mmCIF file of C-alpha atoms and ligand atoms in Angstrom:
data_model
loop_
_atom_site.group_PDB
_atom_site.id
_atom_site.type_symbol
_atom_site.label_atom_id
_atom_site.label_comp_id
_atom_site.label_asym_id
_atom_site.label_seq_id
_atom_site.Cartn_x
_atom_site.Cartn_y
_atom_site.Cartn_z
ATOM 1 C CA UNK I 93 -14.343 21.227 6.929
ATOM 2 C CA UNK I 94 -12.227 18.153 6.997
ATOM 3 C CA UNK I 95 -9.852 16.955 4.735
ATOM 4 C CA UNK I 96 -10.604 13.314 2.733
ATOM 5 C CA UNK I 97 -10.071 11.127 -0.359
ATOM 6 C CA UNK I 98 -12.553 12.042 -2.683
ATOM 7 C CA UNK I 99 -11.524 10.075 -5.696
ATOM 8 C CA UNK I 100 -9.568 6.493 -6.085
ATOM 9 C CA UNK I 101 -8.131 4.407 -8.572
ATOM 10 C CA UNK I 102 -5.608 1.542 -9.137
ATOM 11 C CA UNK I 103 -3.888 -0.343 -11.814
ATOM 12 C CA UNK I 104 -2.304 -3.856 -11.973
ATOM 13 C CA UNK I 105 -0.267 -5.509 -14.564
ATOM 14 C CA UNK I 106 -2.194 -8.218 -16.891
ATOM 15 C CA UNK I 107 0.655 -10.840 -16.459
ATOM 16 C CA UNK I 108 -0.206 -12.847 -13.791
ATOM 17 C CA UNK I 109 2.348 -15.127 -12.055
ATOM 18 C CA UNK I 110 0.776 -17.678 -10.083
ATOM 19 C CA UNK I 111 2.386 -20.001 -7.323
ATOM 20 C CA UNK I 112 2.911 -22.779 -9.491
ATOM 21 C CA UNK I 113 4.801 -20.775 -11.859
ATOM 22 C CA UNK I 114 7.344 -19.912 -9.279
ATOM 23 C CA UNK I 115 7.680 -23.559 -8.277
ATOM 24 C CA UNK I 116 9.347 -23.786 -11.560
ATOM 25 C CA UNK I 117 11.865 -21.516 -10.963
ATOM 26 C CA UNK I 118 12.489 -21.622 -7.152
ATOM 27 C CA UNK I 119 12.478 -24.505 -4.521
ATOM 28 C CA UNK I 120 9.062 -23.859 -3.211
ATOM 29 C CA UNK I 121 5.186 -25.028 -3.201
ATOM 30 C CA UNK I 122 1.774 -23.780 -3.643
ATOM 31 C CA UNK I 123 1.224 -24.851 -0.428
ATOM 32 C CA UNK I 124 3.928 -23.152 1.491
ATOM 33 C CA UNK I 125 3.081 -19.595 -0.019
ATOM 34 C CA UNK I 126 -0.662 -20.173 0.346
ATOM 35 C CA UNK I 127 -0.416 -21.332 4.029
ATOM 36 C CA UNK I 128 2.525 -19.373 5.154
ATOM 37 C CA UNK I 129 1.565 -15.878 3.298
ATOM 38 C CA UNK I 130 -2.071 -16.059 2.036
ATOM 39 C CA UNK I 131 -0.653 -15.321 -1.675
ATOM 40 C CA UNK I 132 -2.058 -17.408 -4.612
ATOM 41 C CA UNK I 133 -0.538 -15.251 -7.801
ATOM 42 C CA UNK I 134 0.590 -11.574 -8.291
ATOM 43 C CA UNK I 135 1.200 -9.218 -11.216
ATOM 44 C CA UNK I 136 4.379 -8.642 -12.765
ATOM 45 C CA UNK I 137 5.108 -5.943 -15.357
ATOM 46 C CA UNK I 138 6.606 -6.163 -18.437
ATOM 47 C CA UNK I 139 10.025 -5.026 -19.088
ATOM 48 C CA UNK I 140 8.908 -1.941 -20.626
ATOM 49 C CA UNK I 141 6.130 -0.633 -18.310
ATOM 50 C CA UNK I 142 7.741 1.106 -15.398
ATOM 51 C CA UNK I 143 6.628 2.706 -12.420
ATOM 52 C CA UNK I 144 5.459 5.979 -14.146
ATOM 53 C CA UNK I 145 3.685 3.897 -16.693
ATOM 54 C CA UNK I 146 1.364 2.241 -13.537
ATOM 55 C CA UNK I 147 1.170 5.605 -11.711
ATOM 56 C CA UNK I 148 -0.317 7.420 -14.800
ATOM 57 C CA UNK I 149 -3.102 4.818 -15.484
ATOM 58 C CA UNK I 150 -3.759 4.831 -11.337
ATOM 59 C CA UNK I 151 -4.029 8.779 -11.297
ATOM 60 C CA UNK I 152 -6.241 8.874 -14.362
ATOM 61 C CA UNK I 153 -8.670 6.631 -12.851
ATOM 62 C CA UNK I 154 -8.407 8.562 -9.484
ATOM 63 C CA UNK I 155 -8.913 11.859 -11.291
ATOM 64 C CA UNK I 156 -11.846 10.784 -12.830
ATOM 65 C CA UNK I 157 -13.839 9.096 -9.962
ATOM 66 C CA UNK I 158 -12.769 12.657 -8.022
ATOM 67 C CA UNK I 159 -14.250 14.314 -11.103
ATOM 68 C CA UNK I 160 -11.401 16.600 -11.069
ATOM 69 C CA UNK I 161 -8.939 17.774 -13.949
ATOM 70 C CA UNK I 162 -5.632 17.448 -14.081
ATOM 71 C CA UNK I 163 -5.232 21.396 -14.057
ATOM 72 C CA UNK I 164 -6.994 21.366 -10.779
ATOM 73 C CA UNK I 165 -4.373 19.559 -9.004
ATOM 74 C CA UNK I 166 -1.922 21.584 -6.824
ATOM 75 C CA UNK I 167 0.591 19.107 -5.573
ATOM 76 C CA UNK I 168 1.293 15.459 -6.897
ATOM 77 C CA UNK I 169 3.187 13.333 -4.140
ATOM 78 C CA UNK I 170 4.307 9.801 -5.729
ATOM 79 C CA UNK I 171 5.122 7.163 -2.688
ATOM 80 C CA UNK I 172 7.413 4.695 -4.302
ATOM 81 C CA UNK I 173 10.912 3.262 -3.410
ATOM 82 C CA UNK I 174 11.157 1.618 -7.366
ATOM 83 C CA UNK I 175 11.191 5.117 -9.391
ATOM 84 C CA UNK I 176 12.110 4.764 -13.195
ATOM 85 C CA UNK I 177 15.216 6.979 -12.102
ATOM 86 C CA UNK I 178 16.266 8.861 -9.129
ATOM 87 C CA UNK I 179 15.314 11.919 -11.012
ATOM 88 C CA UNK I 180 13.422 13.247 -12.375
ATOM 89 C CA UNK I 181 10.985 11.988 -10.053
ATOM 90 C CA UNK I 182 7.981 9.857 -10.945
ATOM 91 C CA UNK I 183 5.565 12.745 -9.771
ATOM 92 C CA UNK I 184 7.236 15.067 -12.580
ATOM 93 C CA UNK I 185 6.698 12.231 -15.132
ATOM 94 C CA UNK I 186 3.221 12.108 -14.653
ATOM 95 C CA UNK I 187 3.070 15.588 -13.992
ATOM 96 C CA UNK I 188 3.907 16.020 -17.738
ATOM 97 C CA UNK I 189 1.920 12.985 -19.081
ATOM 98 C CA UNK I 190 -1.520 13.886 -16.954
ATOM 99 C CA UNK I 191 -1.107 17.550 -18.010
ATOM 100 C CA UNK I 192 -1.221 18.823 -14.583
ATOM 101 C CA UNK I 193 0.735 21.848 -15.080
ATOM 102 C CA UNK I 194 -0.298 23.741 -11.959
ATOM 103 C CA UNK I 195 0.683 20.975 -9.748
ATOM 104 C CA UNK I 196 4.138 21.018 -7.503
ATOM 105 C CA UNK I 197 5.670 17.318 -7.739
ATOM 106 C CA UNK I 198 8.020 15.136 -5.644
ATOM 107 C CA UNK I 199 8.329 11.598 -4.493
ATOM 108 C CA UNK I 200 8.614 10.079 -1.292
ATOM 109 C CA UNK I 201 10.260 7.042 0.119
ATOM 110 C CA UNK I 202 8.629 5.221 3.199
ATOM 111 C CA UNK I 203 8.492 1.676 1.398
ATOM 112 C CA UNK I 204 5.419 -0.060 2.236
ATOM 113 C CA UNK I 205 4.199 2.689 4.653
ATOM 114 C CA UNK I 206 4.634 5.387 2.019
ATOM 115 C CA UNK I 207 1.004 5.493 0.927
ATOM 116 C CA UNK I 208 0.045 6.460 4.389
ATOM 117 C CA UNK I 209 3.118 9.379 4.534
ATOM 118 C CA UNK I 210 1.949 10.506 1.530
ATOM 119 C CA UNK I 211 -1.591 11.047 2.273
ATOM 120 C CA UNK I 212 -1.057 12.596 5.556
ATOM 121 C CA UNK I 213 1.882 14.742 4.053
ATOM 122 C CA UNK I 214 -0.890 16.211 1.252
ATOM 123 C CA UNK I 215 -3.525 16.340 4.317
ATOM 124 C CA UNK I 216 -1.478 18.956 5.869
ATOM 125 C CA UNK I 217 -0.897 21.262 2.864
ATOM 126 C CA UNK I 218 -4.874 21.147 2.604
ATOM 127 C CA UNK I 219 -5.101 21.621 6.301
ATOM 128 C CA UNK I 220 -2.975 24.546 6.163
ATOM 129 C CA UNK I 221 -5.033 26.316 3.504
ATOM 130 C CA UNK I 222 -1.703 26.218 1.114
ATOM 131 C CA UNK I 223 -3.646 23.837 -1.542
ATOM 132 C CA UNK I 224 -6.969 22.586 -2.690
ATOM 133 C CA UNK I 225 -6.402 19.435 -4.245
ATOM 134 C CA UNK I 226 -3.675 16.827 -3.909
ATOM 135 C CA UNK I 227 -2.993 13.468 -5.607
ATOM 136 C CA UNK I 228 -1.169 10.674 -3.754
ATOM 137 C CA UNK I 229 0.010 7.942 -5.809
ATOM 138 C CA UNK I 230 1.438 4.568 -4.399
ATOM 139 C CA UNK I 231 3.567 2.885 -7.128
ATOM 140 C CA UNK I 232 6.162 0.037 -6.923
ATOM 141 C CA UNK I 233 7.797 -2.039 -9.575
ATOM 142 C CA UNK I 234 9.454 -4.443 -6.997
ATOM 143 C CA UNK I 235 9.853 -7.000 -9.700
ATOM 144 C CA UNK I 236 13.185 -5.181 -10.992
ATOM 145 C CA UNK I 237 14.737 -5.300 -7.576
ATOM 146 C CA UNK I 238 13.693 -8.890 -6.641
ATOM 147 C CA UNK I 239 16.298 -11.664 -6.539
ATOM 148 C CA UNK I 240 14.286 -14.339 -8.838
ATOM 149 C CA UNK I 241 16.643 -17.310 -7.190
ATOM 150 C CA UNK I 242 15.890 -15.936 -3.568
ATOM 151 C CA UNK I 243 12.568 -18.008 -2.482
ATOM 152 C CA UNK I 244 12.485 -16.167 0.787
ATOM 153 C CA UNK I 245 11.357 -12.912 -1.187
ATOM 154 C CA UNK I 246 10.481 -13.685 -4.636
ATOM 155 C CA UNK I 247 7.202 -15.341 -3.747
ATOM 156 C CA UNK I 248 5.932 -12.304 -1.945
ATOM 157 C CA UNK I 249 6.354 -9.524 -4.141
ATOM 158 C CA UNK I 250 3.985 -7.814 -6.943
ATOM 159 C CA UNK I 251 3.748 -4.535 -9.128
ATOM 160 C CA UNK I 252 1.027 -2.306 -9.060
ATOM 161 C CA UNK I 253 -0.237 1.188 -8.740
ATOM 162 C CA UNK I 254 -2.888 3.090 -6.710
ATOM 163 C CA UNK I 255 -3.905 6.679 -6.351
ATOM 164 C CA UNK I 256 -6.150 9.041 -4.444
ATOM 165 C CA UNK I 257 -7.251 12.450 -4.920
ATOM 166 C CA UNK I 258 -7.238 14.519 -1.430
ATOM 167 C CA UNK I 259 -9.572 17.485 -1.008
ATOM 168 C CA UNK I 260 -11.705 19.544 1.512
ATOM 169 C CA UNK I 261 -14.898 17.276 2.716
ATOM 170 C CA UNK I 262 -17.797 18.272 5.048
ATOM 171 C CA UNK I 263 -17.264 18.539 8.671
ATOM 172 C CA UNK I 264 -17.076 15.062 10.247
ATOM 173 C CA UNK I 265 -15.965 13.269 7.214
ATOM 174 C CA UNK I 266 -12.711 12.497 5.733
ATOM 175 C CA UNK I 267 -9.340 12.200 8.149
ATOM 176 C CA UNK I 268 -9.935 12.012 11.818
ATOM 177 C CA UNK I 269 -6.471 10.752 13.084
ATOM 178 C CA UNK I 270 -3.255 9.379 12.296
ATOM 179 C CA UNK I 271 0.013 8.147 13.583
ATOM 180 C CA UNK I 272 3.306 8.088 11.416
ATOM 181 C CA UNK I 273 6.652 6.535 12.883
ATOM 182 C CA UNK I 274 10.202 5.177 12.262
ATOM 183 C CA UNK I 275 12.706 3.093 13.550
ATOM 184 C CA UNK I 276 15.968 3.510 11.542
ATOM 185 C CA UNK I 277 17.387 0.982 13.825
ATOM 186 C CA UNK I 278 15.244 -1.826 12.154
ATOM 187 C CA UNK I 279 16.651 -0.879 8.727
ATOM 188 C CA UNK I 280 18.933 -3.661 8.169
ATOM 189 C CA UNK I 281 16.181 -5.959 8.382
ATOM 190 C CA UNK I 282 14.433 -5.070 5.216
ATOM 191 C CA UNK I 283 16.791 -3.076 2.491
ATOM 192 C CA UNK I 284 18.208 -2.749 -0.914
ATOM 193 C CA UNK I 285 21.676 -4.395 -1.154
ATOM 194 C CA UNK I 286 24.675 -2.938 -2.734
ATOM 195 C CA UNK I 287 24.030 -5.644 -5.684
ATOM 196 C CA UNK I 288 20.248 -3.520 -6.132
ATOM 197 C CA UNK I 289 18.221 -6.452 -4.954
ATOM 198 C CA UNK I 290 15.735 -6.542 -2.059
ATOM 199 C CA UNK I 291 16.832 -8.505 1.225
ATOM 200 C CA UNK I 292 14.472 -9.084 3.910
ATOM 201 C CA UNK I 293 14.903 -10.819 7.432
ATOM 202 C CA UNK I 294 11.648 -12.412 7.395
ATOM 203 C CA UNK I 295 11.228 -13.284 10.620
ATOM 204 C CA UNK I 296 12.260 -10.026 12.284
ATOM 205 C CA UNK I 297 10.108 -7.990 9.641
ATOM 206 C CA UNK I 298 7.206 -10.314 11.015
ATOM 207 C CA UNK I 299 7.649 -10.163 14.770
ATOM 208 C CA UNK I 300 7.897 -6.233 14.003
ATOM 209 C CA UNK I 301 4.881 -6.147 12.020
ATOM 210 C CA UNK I 302 2.617 -8.328 14.155
ATOM 211 C CA UNK I 303 3.238 -5.834 17.139
ATOM 212 C CA UNK I 304 3.197 -2.566 15.318
ATOM 213 C CA UNK I 305 0.074 -2.945 13.107
ATOM 214 C CA UNK I 306 -2.563 -3.548 15.762
ATOM 215 C CA UNK I 307 -0.983 -1.163 17.978
ATOM 216 C CA UNK I 308 -1.157 1.766 15.270
ATOM 217 C CA UNK I 309 -4.737 0.574 14.413
ATOM 218 C CA UNK I 310 -5.433 1.220 18.300
ATOM 219 C CA UNK I 311 -3.825 4.422 18.359
ATOM 220 C CA UNK I 312 -5.722 5.745 15.407
ATOM 221 C CA UNK I 313 -8.778 4.620 16.899
ATOM 222 C CA UNK I 314 -8.383 6.274 20.351
ATOM 223 C CA UNK I 315 -6.986 9.459 18.880
ATOM 224 C CA UNK I 316 -10.190 9.944 16.778
ATOM 225 C CA UNK I 317 -11.991 9.357 20.218
ATOM 226 C CA UNK I 318 -13.608 6.274 18.902
ATOM 227 C CA UNK I 319 -13.937 2.623 20.193
ATOM 228 C CA UNK I 320 -12.812 -0.038 18.147
ATOM 229 C CA UNK I 321 -16.435 -1.276 18.033
ATOM 230 C CA UNK I 322 -16.655 2.002 15.847
ATOM 231 C CA UNK I 323 -14.628 0.738 13.237
ATOM 232 C CA UNK I 324 -16.300 -0.648 10.274
ATOM 233 C CA UNK I 325 -13.626 -1.363 7.842
ATOM 234 C CA UNK I 326 -10.108 -2.183 7.831
ATOM 235 C CA UNK I 327 -7.443 -2.104 5.038
ATOM 236 C CA UNK I 328 -4.102 -3.411 6.328
ATOM 237 C CA UNK I 329 -1.120 -3.242 4.142
ATOM 238 C CA UNK I 330 -1.375 -6.636 2.220
ATOM 239 C CA UNK I 331 2.394 -8.186 3.250
ATOM 240 C CA UNK I 332 1.086 -11.473 4.979
ATOM 241 C CA UNK I 333 -2.527 -12.651 5.965
ATOM 242 C CA UNK I 334 -1.513 -13.763 9.196
ATOM 243 C CA UNK I 335 0.004 -10.358 9.991
ATOM 244 C CA UNK I 336 -3.024 -8.820 8.729
ATOM 245 C CA UNK I 337 -5.239 -11.256 10.948
ATOM 246 C CA UNK I 338 -3.400 -9.965 14.224
ATOM 247 C CA UNK I 339 -4.681 -6.416 13.026
ATOM 248 C CA UNK I 340 -8.011 -7.629 12.336
ATOM 249 C CA UNK I 341 -8.227 -9.685 15.655
ATOM 250 C CA UNK I 342 -7.295 -6.592 17.775
ATOM 251 C CA UNK I 343 -9.667 -4.522 16.134
ATOM 252 C CA UNK I 344 -12.263 -7.338 16.706
ATOM 253 C CA UNK I 345 -14.209 -6.845 13.501
ATOM 254 C CA UNK I 346 -15.334 -9.507 11.069
ATOM 255 C CA UNK I 347 -13.169 -11.389 8.367
ATOM 256 C CA UNK I 348 -15.401 -9.864 5.482
ATOM 257 C CA UNK I 349 -14.906 -6.389 7.022
ATOM 258 C CA UNK I 350 -10.984 -6.218 6.244
ATOM 259 C CA UNK I 351 -9.489 -5.884 2.896
ATOM 260 C CA UNK I 352 -7.792 -8.777 1.411
ATOM 261 C CA UNK I 353 -6.503 -8.501 -1.973
ATOM 262 C CA UNK I 354 -3.026 -10.118 -1.212
ATOM 263 C CA UNK I 355 -4.410 -13.583 -2.545
ATOM 264 C CA UNK I 356 -4.524 -11.845 -5.943
ATOM 265 C CA UNK I 357 -1.810 -9.249 -5.734
ATOM 266 C CA UNK I 358 0.871 -10.329 -3.272
ATOM 267 C CA UNK I 359 2.507 -7.345 -1.239
ATOM 268 C CA UNK I 360 2.437 -4.221 -3.625
ATOM 269 C CA UNK I 361 4.823 -2.072 -1.328
ATOM 270 C CA UNK I 362 3.622 1.270 -1.410
ATOM 271 C CA UNK I 363 0.891 0.459 -3.850
ATOM 272 C CA UNK I 364 -0.512 -2.116 -1.329
ATOM 273 C CA UNK I 365 -2.920 0.085 0.805
ATOM 274 C CA UNK I 366 -4.444 2.084 -2.020
ATOM 275 C CA UNK I 367 -5.273 -0.952 -4.360
ATOM 276 C CA UNK I 368 -6.770 -2.794 -1.472
ATOM 277 C CA UNK I 369 -8.843 0.360 -0.590
ATOM 278 C CA UNK I 370 -9.788 1.217 -4.040
ATOM 279 C CA UNK I 371 -10.272 -2.668 -4.815
ATOM 280 C CA UNK I 372 -12.945 -2.634 -1.720
ATOM 281 C CA UNK I 373 -14.757 0.628 -2.867
ATOM 282 C CA UNK I 374 -15.226 -0.974 -6.297
ATOM 283 C CA UNK I 375 -16.754 -4.165 -4.572
ATOM 284 C CA UNK I 376 -19.039 -2.011 -2.586
ATOM 285 C CA UNK I 377 -17.617 -2.872 0.408
ATOM 286 C CA UNK I 378 -17.325 0.755 1.776
ATOM 287 C CA UNK I 379 -20.061 2.985 2.353
ATOM 288 C CA UNK I 380 -20.435 6.716 3.096
ATOM 289 C CA UNK I 381 -20.380 7.193 6.669
ATOM 290 C CA UNK I 382 -18.220 4.142 7.147
ATOM 291 C CA UNK I 383 -15.107 4.484 9.877
ATOM 292 C CA UNK I 384 -12.126 3.056 7.834
ATOM 293 C CA UNK I 385 -8.689 2.408 9.467
ATOM 294 C CA UNK I 386 -5.789 2.273 6.798
ATOM 295 C CA UNK I 387 -2.610 0.947 8.197
ATOM 296 C CA UNK I 388 0.899 -0.069 7.146
ATOM 297 C CA UNK I 389 4.510 -0.845 7.860
ATOM 298 C CA UNK I 390 7.522 -1.366 5.739
ATOM 299 C CA UNK I 391 11.270 -0.874 5.081
ATOM 300 C CA UNK I 392 13.138 1.971 6.858
ATOM 301 C CA UNK I 393 11.539 0.746 9.514
ATOM 302 C CA UNK I 394 8.232 2.725 8.892
ATOM 303 C CA UNK I 395 4.683 2.499 9.794
ATOM 304 C CA UNK I 396 1.559 4.745 9.193
ATOM 305 C CA UNK I 397 -2.030 4.309 10.339
ATOM 306 C CA UNK I 398 -5.110 6.741 9.397
ATOM 307 C CA UNK I 399 -8.665 6.493 10.767
ATOM 308 C CA UNK I 400 -11.063 8.045 8.405
ATOM 309 C CA UNK I 401 -14.865 8.483 7.784
ATOM 310 C CA UNK I 402 -15.430 7.569 4.258
ATOM 311 C CA UNK I 403 -17.573 10.422 2.447
ATOM 312 C CA UNK I 404 -17.396 13.728 1.027
HETATM 313 N N1 COA L 46 9.324 -22.060 -0.140
HETATM 314 C C1 COA L 46 9.468 -22.746 0.981
HETATM 315 N N2 COA L 46 10.399 -22.625 1.781
HETATM 316 C C2 COA L 46 10.581 -21.260 2.269
HETATM 317 C C3 COA L 46 10.121 -20.320 1.371
HETATM 318 C C4 COA L 46 9.508 -20.272 0.434
HETATM 319 N N3 COA L 46 9.170 -19.667 -0.533
HETATM 320 N N4 COA L 46 10.731 -19.172 1.886
HETATM 321 C C5 COA L 46 11.449 -19.671 2.977
HETATM 322 N N5 COA L 46 11.058 -20.706 3.348
HETATM 323 C C6 COA L 46 12.003 -21.461 4.401
HETATM 324 C C7 COA L 46 12.989 -20.871 5.181
HETATM 325 O O1 COA L 46 14.130 -21.019 4.314
HETATM 326 C C8 COA L 46 12.696 -21.528 6.358
HETATM 327 O O2 COA L 46 13.755 -22.911 6.347
HETATM 328 P P1 COA L 46 14.256 -23.131 7.305
HETATM 329 O O3 COA L 46 13.476 -23.458 8.791
HETATM 330 O O4 COA L 46 15.066 -24.413 6.772
HETATM 331 O O5 COA L 46 15.475 -22.022 7.602
HETATM 332 C C9 COA L 46 11.523 -21.931 6.759
HETATM 333 O O6 COA L 46 10.562 -21.896 5.518
HETATM 334 C C10 COA L 46 10.672 -21.382 7.693
HETATM 335 O O7 COA L 46 10.914 -20.025 7.696
HETATM 336 P P2 COA L 46 10.183 -19.273 8.759
HETATM 337 O O8 COA L 46 10.730 -17.593 8.494
HETATM 338 O O9 COA L 46 9.793 -19.630 10.059
HETATM 339 O O10 COA L 46 8.879 -18.740 7.552
HETATM 340 P P3 COA L 46 7.619 -18.103 8.245
HETATM 341 O O11 COA L 46 6.193 -18.963 8.477
HETATM 342 O O12 COA L 46 7.616 -16.970 9.227
HETATM 343 O O13 COA L 46 6.955 -17.203 6.971
HETATM 344 C C11 COA L 46 7.661 -15.583 5.879
HETATM 345 C C12 COA L 46 8.370 -16.878 6.349
HETATM 346 C C13 COA L 46 8.746 -14.371 5.257
HETATM 347 C C14 COA L 46 6.282 -15.584 4.980
HETATM 348 C C15 COA L 46 7.309 -14.649 6.975
HETATM 349 O O14 COA L 46 8.450 -14.277 8.060
HETATM 350 C C16 COA L 46 7.018 -13.105 6.886
HETATM 351 O O15 COA L 46 5.685 -12.899 6.111
HETATM 352 N N6 COA L 46 7.833 -11.921 7.026
HETATM 353 C C17 COA L 46 7.296 -10.755 7.253
HETATM 354 C C18 COA L 46 7.549 -10.124 5.282
HETATM 355 C C19 COA L 46 7.036 -9.028 5.366
HETATM 356 O O16 COA L 46 6.012 -8.405 5.842
HETATM 357 N N7 COA L 46 7.930 -8.328 4.269
HETATM 358 C C20 COA L 46 7.282 -7.031 3.830
HETATM 359 C C21 COA L 46 7.323 -5.695 4.570
HETATM 360 S S1 COA L 46 6.895 -4.544 3.899
#
């Protein structure tokens, strides 16, 4: 038996903030944002909509798509760097609201690579035989730590949640290989400052990401005993279309074989990969038997990639 994703769902707030809206609050242009990042609009949560509210909706959708009840979930892992509070965790909050009374629950923080860390942590519990069903959620409300006067960061970010249910799947399907990594030395390039706001050294993060994303993609492909020609679909972290392109070109697949939700959502941090994956499933871009590579990087610095064969 393998371990795979048997259900997935996502949620983004209704409130759309366009590049034109941002032109009114910082010194930027729609043209600059589109050409440098690929972003045209992003979703921003209302003041009374916190990470747990978004996580709950994505989790409910994932459970429905997996055909599992909340009581069947053994463990809830929520990847987030913007929990409602430091405790109780978002995982405990949604455990209660879902009625997942049999589940252990905890948050984990690996910024934009958080969902990859969550999936691999969940996989280990299932492979070890400890748990049957693990709910992994990636959620962030970056808008609450965004400095809306800083054009270097505020144009890039958006809010949202994505969730997946992990369970055992038939031999040959599911997770084929993974890579997780961290470089704490790079921490100062992307962090939450003492004033609470997000700070980013865009150039340094860009340099790191254009090297790491393609390398991690190739590493998981090789670890899975595959060739890059075997990859059917790529789901990269949606931080910048130019970084995503570097990964796509290294794998050597067509543009329509890469998830690109960045245009509509911007960078959703921990939620970015599950939103992009869920949207791709919804759009019918991934079919059973496809080899899919998920790859992300983020503050920490952290990175993670997974090669999997889609299907139960
Ligand atoms: N509008 C207009 N100009 C802007 C701007 C904006 N929103 N943001 C920055 N600029 C300016 C900068 O101030 C700089 O001006 P200067 O040369 O006078 O200092 C200029 O644009 C060019 O900056 P540069 O860093 O060379 O631009 P870039 O083409 O590398 O793009 C980023 C900047 C942030 C888009 C890019 O570096 C990036 O995507 N970095 C990685 C970000 C990332 O992935 N973060 C998430 C990690 S999970």
